[in-house]
PDB file of C-alpha atoms and ligand atoms in Angstrom:
ATOM      1  CA  MET D   1      16.812  -6.433  -5.455  1.00  0.00           C
ATOM      2  CA  THR D   2      16.085  -3.876  -7.982  1.00  0.00           C
ATOM      3  CA  HIS D   3      15.376  -3.906 -11.652  1.00  0.00           C
ATOM      4  CA  SER D   4      15.628  -2.087 -14.205  1.00  0.00           C
ATOM      5  CA  SER D   5      13.293  -0.449 -16.937  1.00  0.00           C
ATOM      6  CA  SER D   6      10.758  -3.002 -18.485  1.00  0.00           C
ATOM      7  CA  THR D   7      11.621  -0.793 -21.789  1.00  0.00           C
ATOM      8  CA  LEU D   8      14.384  -2.134 -21.785  1.00  0.00           C
ATOM      9  CA  SER D   9      13.844  -5.994 -22.528  1.00  0.00           C
ATOM     10  CA  VAL D  10      10.813  -7.450 -24.205  1.00  0.00           C
ATOM     11  CA  PRO D  11       9.008 -10.616 -22.507  1.00  0.00           C
ATOM     12  CA  SER D  12       7.020 -12.657 -24.969  1.00  0.00           C
ATOM     13  CA  SER D  13       3.876 -11.810 -24.599  1.00  0.00           C
ATOM     14  CA  ALA D  14       1.445 -14.979 -23.838  1.00  0.00           C
ATOM     15  CA  ALA D  15       3.486 -15.007 -20.762  1.00  0.00           C
ATOM     16  CA  MET D  16       1.407 -14.414 -17.286  1.00  0.00           C
ATOM     17  CA  PRO D  17       1.875 -11.262 -15.959  1.00  0.00           C
ATOM     18  CA  LYS D  18       4.919 -11.217 -12.963  1.00  0.00           C
ATOM     19  CA  HIS D  19       3.254  -8.205 -12.480  1.00  0.00           C
ATOM     20  CA  ILE D  20      -0.215  -6.498 -11.901  1.00  0.00           C
ATOM     21  CA  ALA D  21      -1.368  -3.277 -10.238  1.00  0.00           C
ATOM     22  CA  ILE D  22      -4.542  -2.918 -10.064  1.00  0.00           C
ATOM     23  CA  ILE D  23      -6.893   0.194  -8.287  1.00  0.00           C
ATOM     24  CA  MET D  24      -9.642  -1.362  -6.583  1.00  0.00           C
ATOM     25  CA  ASP D  25     -12.017   1.960  -7.214  1.00  0.00           C
ATOM     26  CA  GLY D  26     -16.451   1.404  -7.136  1.00  0.00           C
ATOM     27  CA  ASN D  27     -16.540  -0.049  -3.320  1.00  0.00           C
ATOM     28  CA  GLY D  28     -18.454   2.648  -3.025  1.00  0.00           C
ATOM     29  CA  ARG D  29     -20.939   2.437  -5.859  1.00  0.00           C
ATOM     30  CA  TRP D  30     -21.526  -0.526  -5.121  1.00  0.00           C
ATOM     31  CA  ALA D  31     -22.579  -0.051  -1.664  1.00  0.00           C
ATOM     32  CA  THR D  32     -25.247   2.828  -3.315  1.00  0.00           C
ATOM     33  CA  ARG D  33     -26.094   0.406  -5.237  1.00  0.00           C
ATOM     34  CA  ARG D  34     -27.297  -1.734  -2.256  1.00  0.00           C
ATOM     35  CA  PHE D  35     -29.138   0.988  -0.525  1.00  0.00           C
ATOM     36  CA  LEU D  36     -25.879   0.685   2.629  1.00  0.00           C
ATOM     37  CA  PRO D  37     -23.502   2.695   3.633  1.00  0.00           C
ATOM     38  CA  ARG D  38     -20.485   3.367   1.762  1.00  0.00           C
ATOM     39  CA  PHE D  39     -18.742   2.085   4.499  1.00  0.00           C
ATOM     40  CA  ALA D  40     -19.752  -1.759   3.900  1.00  0.00           C
ATOM     41  CA  GLY D  41     -18.393  -1.369  -0.185  1.00  0.00           C
ATOM     42  CA  HIS D  42     -15.204  -1.356   1.585  1.00  0.00           C
ATOM     43  CA  ALA D  43     -16.009  -3.873   4.158  1.00  0.00           C
ATOM     44  CA  LYS D  44     -16.744  -6.154   1.284  1.00  0.00           C
ATOM     45  CA  GLY D  45     -13.322  -5.062  -1.443  1.00  0.00           C
ATOM     46  CA  VAL D  46     -11.398  -6.384   1.830  1.00  0.00           C
ATOM     47  CA  ASP D  47     -13.034 -10.516   1.620  1.00  0.00           C
ATOM     48  CA  VAL D  48     -12.485  -9.314  -2.753  1.00  0.00           C
ATOM     49  CA  VAL D  49      -8.401  -8.714  -1.829  1.00  0.00           C
ATOM     50  CA  ARG D  50      -8.135 -11.841   0.453  1.00  0.00           C
ATOM     51  CA  LYS D  51      -9.497 -13.903  -2.544  1.00  0.00           C
ATOM     52  CA  ILE D  52      -7.378 -12.150  -5.648  1.00  0.00           C
ATOM     53  CA  VAL D  53      -4.488 -12.758  -3.108  1.00  0.00           C
ATOM     54  CA  GLU D  54      -4.730 -16.149  -2.836  1.00  0.00           C
ATOM     55  CA  ALA D  55      -5.367 -15.914  -6.685  1.00  0.00           C
ATOM     56  CA  CYS D  56      -2.532 -14.271  -8.136  1.00  0.00           C
ATOM     57  CA  ALA D  57      -0.453 -17.121  -6.062  1.00  0.00           C
ATOM     58  CA  ASP D  58      -2.253 -20.200  -7.019  1.00  0.00           C
ATOM     59  CA  ARG D  59      -1.215 -18.484 -10.991  1.00  0.00           C
ATOM     60  CA  GLY D  60       2.158 -18.432 -10.068  1.00  0.00           C
ATOM     61  CA  ILE D  61       2.327 -14.248 -10.822  1.00  0.00           C
ATOM     62  CA  GLY D  62       5.457 -12.653  -8.808  1.00  0.00           C
ATOM     63  CA  TYR D  63       4.086  -9.213  -7.571  1.00  0.00           C
ATOM     64  CA  LEU D  64       0.399  -8.721  -6.894  1.00  0.00           C
ATOM     65  CA  THR D  65       0.431  -4.221  -5.899  1.00  0.00           C
ATOM     66  CA  LEU D  66      -2.483  -3.051  -5.062  1.00  0.00           C
ATOM     67  CA  PHE D  67      -4.417   1.148  -4.538  1.00  0.00           C
ATOM     68  CA  ALA D  68      -5.374   1.481  -0.728  1.00  0.00           C
ATOM     69  CA  PHE D  69      -5.893   5.013  -0.437  1.00  0.00           C
ATOM     70  CA  SER D  70      -4.168   7.515  -2.601  1.00  0.00           C
ATOM     71  CA  SER D  71      -2.148  10.277  -1.650  1.00  0.00           C
ATOM     72  CA  GLU D  72      -5.580  12.766  -1.975  1.00  0.00           C
ATOM     73  CA  ASN D  73      -8.174   9.713  -0.885  1.00  0.00           C
ATOM     74  CA  TRP D  74      -8.575  12.436   2.528  1.00  0.00           C
ATOM     75  CA  ARG D  75     -10.510  14.857   1.072  1.00  0.00           C
ATOM     76  CA  ARG D  76     -12.981  12.272   1.922  1.00  0.00           C
ATOM     77  CA  PRO D  77     -15.078  12.637   4.398  1.00  0.00           C
ATOM     78  CA  GLU D  78     -13.100  12.451   7.767  1.00  0.00           C
ATOM     79  CA  GLU D  79     -15.941   9.631   9.185  1.00  0.00           C
ATOM     80  CA  GLU D  80     -15.261   7.543   5.681  1.00  0.00           C
ATOM     81  CA  VAL D  81     -11.321   8.414   6.442  1.00  0.00           C
ATOM     82  CA  SER D  82     -11.432   6.728  10.317  1.00  0.00           C
ATOM     83  CA  LEU D  83     -13.692   3.830   8.946  1.00  0.00           C
ATOM     84  CA  LEU D  84     -11.538   3.006   6.210  1.00  0.00           C
ATOM     85  CA  MET D  85      -8.389   3.275   8.495  1.00  0.00           C
ATOM     86  CA  ARG D  86      -9.940   1.302  11.834  1.00  0.00           C
ATOM     87  CA  LEU D  87     -11.040  -1.312   8.495  1.00  0.00           C
ATOM     88  CA  PHE D  88      -7.108  -1.061   7.791  1.00  0.00           C
ATOM     89  CA  VAL D  89      -5.807  -1.350  11.401  1.00  0.00           C
ATOM     90  CA  THR D  90      -8.285  -4.726  11.727  1.00  0.00           C
ATOM     91  CA  ALA D  91      -7.739  -6.005   8.184  1.00  0.00           C
ATOM     92  CA  LEU D  92      -3.230  -6.496   9.575  1.00  0.00           C
ATOM     93  CA  GLU D  93      -4.580  -7.834  12.876  1.00  0.00           C
ATOM     94  CA  ARG D  94      -6.440 -10.632  10.588  1.00  0.00           C
ATOM     95  CA  GLU D  95      -4.609 -11.574   7.152  1.00  0.00           C
ATOM     96  CA  VAL D  96      -0.660 -11.395   7.719  1.00  0.00           C
ATOM     97  CA  GLY D  97      -1.370 -14.654  10.063  1.00  0.00           C
ATOM     98  CA  LYS D  98      -2.505 -16.526   7.268  1.00  0.00           C
ATOM     99  CA  MET D  99      -0.125 -14.423   4.956  1.00  0.00           C
ATOM    100  CA  HIS D 100       2.796 -15.480   6.452  1.00  0.00           C
ATOM    101  CA  ASN D 101       1.870 -18.897   6.509  1.00  0.00           C
ATOM    102  CA  ASN D 102       0.842 -18.895   2.705  1.00  0.00           C
ATOM    103  CA  GLY D 103       3.889 -17.109   1.726  1.00  0.00           C
ATOM    104  CA  ILE D 104       3.318 -13.806   1.099  1.00  0.00           C
ATOM    105  CA  ARG D 105       5.996 -10.622   1.615  1.00  0.00           C
ATOM    106  CA  LEU D 106       3.646  -8.320   2.565  1.00  0.00           C
ATOM    107  CA  LYS D 107       4.572  -4.335   2.146  1.00  0.00           C
ATOM    108  CA  VAL D 108       2.765  -1.690   1.899  1.00  0.00           C
ATOM    109  CA  VAL D 109       4.538   2.265   0.668  1.00  0.00           C
ATOM    110  CA  GLY D 110       3.541   5.973   0.327  1.00  0.00           C
ATOM    111  CA  ASP D 111       4.308   8.116   3.340  1.00  0.00           C
ATOM    112  CA  LEU D 112       3.200   6.763   5.515  1.00  0.00           C
ATOM    113  CA  SER D 113       4.511   8.718   9.083  1.00  0.00           C
ATOM    114  CA  ARG D 114       0.263  10.544   8.414  1.00  0.00           C
ATOM    115  CA  PHE D 115      -0.935   7.236  10.241  1.00  0.00           C
ATOM    116  CA  ASP D 116      -1.384   7.053  13.869  1.00  0.00           C
ATOM    117  CA  ALA D 117       1.184   5.788  15.230  1.00  0.00           C
ATOM    118  CA  LYS D 118      -0.434   2.050  15.801  1.00  0.00           C
ATOM    119  CA  LEU D 119      -1.681   1.440  12.286  1.00  0.00           C
ATOM    120  CA  GLN D 120       3.010   2.409  11.513  1.00  0.00           C
ATOM    121  CA  ASP D 121       3.525  -0.323  13.880  1.00  0.00           C
ATOM    122  CA  MET D 122       1.701  -2.412  12.957  1.00  0.00           C
ATOM    123  CA  ILE D 123       2.951  -2.339   9.215  1.00  0.00           C
ATOM    124  CA  VAL D 124       6.691  -2.095  10.966  1.00  0.00           C
ATOM    125  CA  ASN D 125       5.572  -5.395  12.222  1.00  0.00           C
ATOM    126  CA  ALA D 126       3.719  -6.981   9.397  1.00  0.00           C
ATOM    127  CA  GLU D 127       7.002  -6.602   6.933  1.00  0.00           C
ATOM    128  CA  ARG D 128       8.816  -7.911   9.044  1.00  0.00           C
ATOM    129  CA  LYS D 129       7.930 -11.021  10.065  1.00  0.00           C
ATOM    130  CA  THR D 130       6.835 -11.120   6.293  1.00  0.00           C
ATOM    131  CA  ALA D 131       9.996 -10.568   4.987  1.00  0.00           C
ATOM    132  CA  ASN D 132      11.394 -14.041   3.952  1.00  0.00           C
ATOM    133  CA  ASN D 133       8.534 -14.743   2.045  1.00  0.00           C
ATOM    134  CA  SER D 134       8.619 -16.059  -1.490  1.00  0.00           C
ATOM    135  CA  ASN D 135       6.049 -17.011  -2.852  1.00  0.00           C
ATOM    136  CA  LEU D 136       3.807 -13.169  -3.888  1.00  0.00           C
ATOM    137  CA  THR D 137       4.923 -10.390  -3.199  1.00  0.00           C
ATOM    138  CA  LEU D 138       2.186  -8.675  -2.058  1.00  0.00           C
ATOM    139  CA  THR D 139       2.149  -4.229  -2.038  1.00  0.00           C
ATOM    140  CA  ILE D 140      -0.381  -2.611  -0.754  1.00  0.00           C
ATOM    141  CA  CYS D 141       0.466   0.633  -1.522  1.00  0.00           C
ATOM    142  CA  ALA D 142      -1.581   3.085   1.313  1.00  0.00           C
ATOM    143  CA  ASN D 143      -1.441   7.367   1.373  1.00  0.00           C
ATOM    144  CA  TYR D 144       0.580   6.674  -1.972  1.00  0.00           C
ATOM    145  CA  GLY D 145       0.180   9.265  -4.304  1.00  0.00           C
ATOM    146  CA  GLY D 146       2.497   8.929  -8.260  1.00  0.00           C
ATOM    147  CA  ARG D 147       3.636  12.269  -8.098  1.00  0.00           C
ATOM    148  CA  TRP D 148       3.930  12.106  -4.375  1.00  0.00           C
ATOM    149  CA  ASP D 149       6.924   8.686  -5.364  1.00  0.00           C
ATOM    150  CA  VAL D 150       8.884  10.765  -7.854  1.00  0.00           C
ATOM    151  CA  MET D 151       9.619  13.807  -5.635  1.00  0.00           C
ATOM    152  CA  GLN D 152      10.791  11.362  -2.984  1.00  0.00           C
ATOM    153  CA  ALA D 153      13.253   9.425  -5.217  1.00  0.00           C
ATOM    154  CA  VAL D 154      14.750  12.579  -6.499  1.00  0.00           C
ATOM    155  CA  LYS D 155      14.920  13.961  -3.134  1.00  0.00           C
ATOM    156  CA  LYS D 156      16.596  10.572  -1.524  1.00  0.00           C
ATOM    157  CA  MET D 157      19.109   9.645  -4.550  1.00  0.00           C
ATOM    158  CA  LEU D 158      19.588  14.344  -4.117  1.00  0.00           C
ATOM    159  CA  ALA D 159      20.634  13.788  -0.747  1.00  0.00           C
ATOM    160  CA  GLU D 160      22.738  10.796  -1.319  1.00  0.00           C
ATOM    161  CA  GLY D 161      24.950  12.409  -3.603  1.00  0.00           C
ATOM    162  CA  ASP D 162      27.842  15.113  -3.758  1.00  0.00           C
ATOM    163  CA  ALA D 163      26.430  18.050  -5.634  1.00  0.00           C
ATOM    164  CA  THR D 164      28.422  18.999  -8.454  1.00  0.00           C
ATOM    165  CA  THR D 165      27.459  14.915 -10.475  1.00  0.00           C
ATOM    166  CA  SER D 166      24.323  15.208  -8.837  1.00  0.00           C
ATOM    167  CA  ALA D 167      22.861  16.075 -11.445  1.00  0.00           C
ATOM    168  CA  ASN D 168      23.346  14.018 -13.765  1.00  0.00           C
ATOM    169  CA  PHE D 169      20.963  11.047 -12.455  1.00  0.00           C
ATOM    170  CA  THR D 170      19.984   8.840 -15.726  1.00  0.00           C
ATOM    171  CA  GLU D 171      16.224   7.222 -15.109  1.00  0.00           C
ATOM    172  CA  ASP D 172      17.520   3.736 -13.496  1.00  0.00           C
ATOM    173  CA  GLU D 173      18.899   5.638 -10.926  1.00  0.00           C
ATOM    174  CA  LEU D 174      16.056   7.488 -10.431  1.00  0.00           C
ATOM    175  CA  ALA D 175      13.860   4.202 -10.421  1.00  0.00           C
ATOM    176  CA  GLN D 176      16.273   2.773  -7.679  1.00  0.00           C
ATOM    177  CA  HIS D 177      14.820   5.825  -5.410  1.00  0.00           C
ATOM    178  CA  LEU D 178      11.439   5.061  -5.883  1.00  0.00           C
ATOM    179  CA  ALA D 179       9.506   2.678  -3.220  1.00  0.00           C
ATOM    180  CA  MET D 180       8.749  -0.139  -5.004  1.00  0.00           C
ATOM    181  CA  ALA D 181      12.291  -0.077  -6.273  1.00  0.00           C
ATOM    182  CA  TYR D 182      11.825  -4.373  -5.459  1.00  0.00           C
ATOM    183  CA  ALA D 183       9.666  -5.121  -7.970  1.00  0.00           C
ATOM    184  CA  PRO D 184       9.784  -5.364 -11.745  1.00  0.00           C
ATOM    185  CA  GLU D 185       6.936  -2.114 -13.208  1.00  0.00           C
ATOM    186  CA  PRO D 186       3.684  -3.530 -13.780  1.00  0.00           C
ATOM    187  CA  ASP D 187       2.839  -5.226 -16.971  1.00  0.00           C
ATOM    188  CA  LEU D 188      -1.000  -5.963 -16.525  1.00  0.00           C
ATOM    189  CA  PHE D 189      -2.722  -2.976 -14.984  1.00  0.00           C
ATOM    190  CA  ILE D 190      -6.203  -3.242 -13.962  1.00  0.00           C
ATOM    191  CA  ARG D 191      -9.044  -0.604 -12.614  1.00  0.00           C
ATOM    192  CA  THR D 192     -12.860  -1.550 -11.820  1.00  0.00           C
ATOM    193  CA  GLY D 193     -15.278   0.294 -11.160  1.00  0.00           C
ATOM    194  CA  GLY D 194     -15.792   1.458 -14.650  1.00  0.00           C
ATOM    195  CA  GLU D 195     -13.863   4.726 -15.101  1.00  0.00           C
ATOM    196  CA  GLN D 196     -10.836   4.890 -17.084  1.00  0.00           C
ATOM    197  CA  ARG D 197      -8.304   7.427 -15.254  1.00  0.00           C
ATOM    198  CA  ILE D 198      -4.846   6.618 -13.024  1.00  0.00           C
ATOM    199  CA  SER D 199      -5.395   8.976 -10.674  1.00  0.00           C
ATOM    200  CA  ASN D 200      -2.235   9.523  -9.418  1.00  0.00           C
ATOM    201  CA  PHE D 201      -1.114   5.671  -9.347  1.00  0.00           C
ATOM    202  CA  LEU D 202       2.231   4.503 -10.476  1.00  0.00           C
ATOM    203  CA  LEU D 203       2.771   7.106 -12.633  1.00  0.00           C
ATOM    204  CA  TRP D 204       6.941   6.080 -13.394  1.00  0.00           C
ATOM    205  CA  GLN D 205       5.775   2.593 -14.020  1.00  0.00           C
ATOM    206  CA  LEU D 206       3.064   2.502 -15.843  1.00  0.00           C
ATOM    207  CA  ALA D 207       5.195   3.770 -18.943  1.00  0.00           C
ATOM    208  CA  TYR D 208       4.903   0.465 -20.916  1.00  0.00           C
ATOM    209  CA  SER D 209       1.606  -1.529 -19.317  1.00  0.00           C
ATOM    210  CA  GLU D 210      -0.937  -2.828 -20.440  1.00  0.00           C
ATOM    211  CA  PHE D 211      -4.100  -1.667 -20.045  1.00  0.00           C
ATOM    212  CA  TYR D 212      -7.526  -3.272 -18.355  1.00  0.00           C
ATOM    213  CA  PHE D 213     -10.979  -0.749 -17.215  1.00  0.00           C
ATOM    214  CA  THR D 214     -13.373  -3.559 -16.404  1.00  0.00           C
ATOM    215  CA  GLU D 215     -16.739  -2.101 -15.290  1.00  0.00           C
ATOM    216  CA  THR D 216     -17.130  -4.245 -12.497  1.00  0.00           C
ATOM    217  CA  TYR D 217     -17.049  -2.774  -9.453  1.00  0.00           C
ATOM    218  CA  TRP D 218     -14.608  -4.446  -6.788  1.00  0.00           C
ATOM    219  CA  PRO D 219     -16.149  -6.067  -4.090  1.00  0.00           C
ATOM    220  CA  ASP D 220     -18.241  -7.690  -7.034  1.00  0.00           C
ATOM    221  CA  PHE D 221     -14.307  -8.546  -9.140  1.00  0.00           C
ATOM    222  CA  ASP D 222     -13.581 -12.016  -9.129  1.00  0.00           C
ATOM    223  CA  ASP D 223     -11.412 -14.819  -9.683  1.00  0.00           C
ATOM    224  CA  GLY D 224     -12.993 -15.037 -13.602  1.00  0.00           C
ATOM    225  CA  GLU D 225     -12.522 -11.364 -13.959  1.00  0.00           C
ATOM    226  CA  LEU D 226      -9.003 -11.887 -13.131  1.00  0.00           C
ATOM    227  CA  ASP D 227      -8.513 -14.413 -15.693  1.00  0.00           C
ATOM    228  CA  LYS D 228     -10.364 -12.661 -19.045  1.00  0.00           C
ATOM    229  CA  ALA D 229      -7.941  -9.732 -17.818  1.00  0.00           C
ATOM    230  CA  ILE D 230      -5.135 -11.594 -17.641  1.00  0.00           C
ATOM    231  CA  ALA D 231      -6.265 -12.845 -20.974  1.00  0.00           C
ATOM    232  CA  SER D 232      -6.359 -10.009 -22.641  1.00  0.00           C
ATOM    233  CA  PHE D 233      -2.992  -9.272 -21.901  1.00  0.00           C
ATOM    234  CA  GLN D 234      -1.497 -11.050 -23.099  1.00  0.00           C
ATOM    235  CA  LEU D 235      -3.702 -11.413 -26.846  1.00  0.00           C
ATOM    236  CA  ARG D 236      -2.205  -7.708 -26.346  1.00  0.00           C
ATOM    237  CA  GLU D 237       1.472  -7.163 -28.428  1.00  0.00           C
ATOM    238  CA  ARG D 238       4.002  -5.240 -26.741  1.00  0.00           C
ATOM    239  CA  ARG D 239       6.088  -3.667 -28.528  1.00  0.00           C
ATOM    240  CA  PHE D 240       7.737  -1.447 -26.331  1.00  0.00           C
ATOM    241  CA  GLY D 241       8.498   0.780 -29.289  1.00  0.00           C
ATOM    242  CA  ARG D 242       9.483  -1.208 -31.637  1.00  0.00           C
ATOM    243  CA  THR D 243       7.209  -2.246 -34.993  1.00  0.00           C
ATOM    244  CA  SER D 244       5.538  -6.408 -34.967  1.00  0.00           C
ATOM    245  CA  ASP D 245       8.150  -7.274 -37.273  1.00  0.00           C
ATOM    246  CA  GLN D 246      10.675  -6.994 -34.795  1.00  0.00           C
ATOM    247  CA  ILE D 247       8.391  -8.872 -31.960  1.00  0.00           C
ATOM    248  CA  VAL D 248       7.563 -11.997 -34.205  1.00  0.00           C
ATOM    249  CA  LYS D 249      12.138 -12.364 -35.337  1.00  0.00           C
ATOM    250  CA  LYS D 250      12.339 -12.330 -31.816  1.00  0.00           C
ATOM    251  CA  GLN D 251       9.969 -14.496 -30.782  1.00  0.00           C
ATOM    252  CA  LYS D 252      11.256 -16.871 -32.948  1.00  0.00           C
ATOM    253  CA  ALA D 253      14.046 -16.390 -32.075  1.00  0.00           C
ATOM    254  CA  SER D 254      14.514 -17.393 -28.463  1.00  0.00           C
TER     255      SER D 254
HETATM  256  C1  IPE U 301     -12.837   2.783  -3.878  1.00  0.00           C
HETATM  257  O1  IPE U 301     -13.349   2.793  -3.965  1.00  0.00           O
HETATM  258  C2  IPE U 301     -11.334   2.151  -2.438  1.00  0.00           C
HETATM  259  C3  IPE U 301     -11.030   3.528  -2.046  1.00  0.00           C
HETATM  260  C4  IPE U 301     -10.879   4.744  -3.228  1.00  0.00           C
HETATM  261  C5  IPE U 301     -11.111   3.647  -1.009  1.00  0.00           C
HETATM  262  P1  IPE U 301     -14.420   3.939  -3.548  1.00  0.00           P
HETATM  263  O2  IPE U 301     -14.770   4.169  -2.683  1.00  0.00           O
HETATM  264  O3  IPE U 301     -13.638   4.878  -4.917  1.00  0.00           O
HETATM  265  O4  IPE U 301     -15.503   3.539  -4.722  1.00  0.00           O
HETATM  266  P2  IPE U 301     -16.260   4.586  -5.653  1.00  0.00           P
HETATM  267  O5  IPE U 301     -16.303   5.316  -6.529  1.00  0.00           O
HETATM  268  O6  IPE U 301     -17.661   5.357  -4.824  1.00  0.00           O
HETATM  269  O7  IPE U 301     -17.337   3.381  -5.822  1.00  0.00           O
HETATM  270  C1  IPE U 302      -8.383   5.406  -6.609  1.00  0.00           C
HETATM  271  O1  IPE U 302     -10.100   5.687  -6.977  1.00  0.00           O
HETATM  272  C2  IPE U 302      -7.522   5.359  -5.461  1.00  0.00           C
HETATM  273  C3  IPE U 302      -8.025   4.240  -4.894  1.00  0.00           C
HETATM  274  C4  IPE U 302      -8.657   2.457  -5.631  1.00  0.00           C
HETATM  275  C5  IPE U 302      -7.303   3.683  -3.672  1.00  0.00           C
HETATM  276  P1  IPE U 302     -11.064   7.469  -6.599  1.00  0.00           P
HETATM  277  O2  IPE U 302     -11.776   6.443  -5.958  1.00  0.00           O
HETATM  278  O3  IPE U 302     -10.106   7.991  -5.341  1.00  0.00           O
HETATM  279  O4  IPE U 302     -10.344   7.461  -7.623  1.00  0.00           O
HETATM  280  P2  IPE U 302     -11.086   9.227  -8.242  1.00  0.00           P
HETATM  281  O5  IPE U 302     -11.558  10.437  -7.528  1.00  0.00           O
HETATM  282  O6  IPE U 302     -12.767   7.827  -8.475  1.00  0.00           O
HETATM  283  O7  IPE U 302     -10.311   9.461  -9.718  1.00  0.00           O
HETATM  284 MG1   MG U 303     -13.777   5.335  -6.654  1.00  0.00          MG
END
């Protein structure tokens, strides 16, 4: 199933977000502040992923998308990159069975061709095993970049279409070729760690998401912090270009 752009419909603002997307940032600074190696922050970050996945499932949130490794993160020291890859492998080994038992569907999106064959196999198997689960769809963005996503969508779409009609494609057609076409656009975007930027995360899909920034480093993020972000989201009026009066009338009517 694909979802049309959220800009076409107005969800009630007091509702729970259907889709939360998070940039998990601040692992390195969390560790440095404790005189620990940066890796200790990444390891603690994996524990927080487990807890936040559970918390989202408990709250009935349908989609959780986590930015784990960006297209640009290859620029980090080789040692940190290889430690992150190893951590990804161990997390999959340890968590996929549990996730499956909890009814979680796992997706990994990004340019996976750059990962080693073992990791690619693990990803394919984990996705296959959990494909029919319906509690929560957890998407891990790995070697993902928003620009990569738009580019690969355009290329895929043009390769499928015939040359005469291909220039007339619509927004919806393009959206259906994005790596996360199976999910609605994020209602709530959270970035931990104090930076207020997108860092090439979901560029297309964040067009009308509500943004929430917290100084809290990802290893310190918890259920309480998640609830604060959701509470902030619920106070926003999502207008999607309309006036406030139009939104109030629409809510009264429904
Ligand atoms: C986020 O934490 C995790 C990844 C990008 C893999 P960082 O490693 O960016 O932590 P800081 O921003 O250096 O503190
Ligand atoms: C964004 O964090 C990517 C992930 C969390 C995976 P970065 O720490 O890499 O972002 P910048 O470099 O500060 O923009
Ligand atoms: Mg960072």
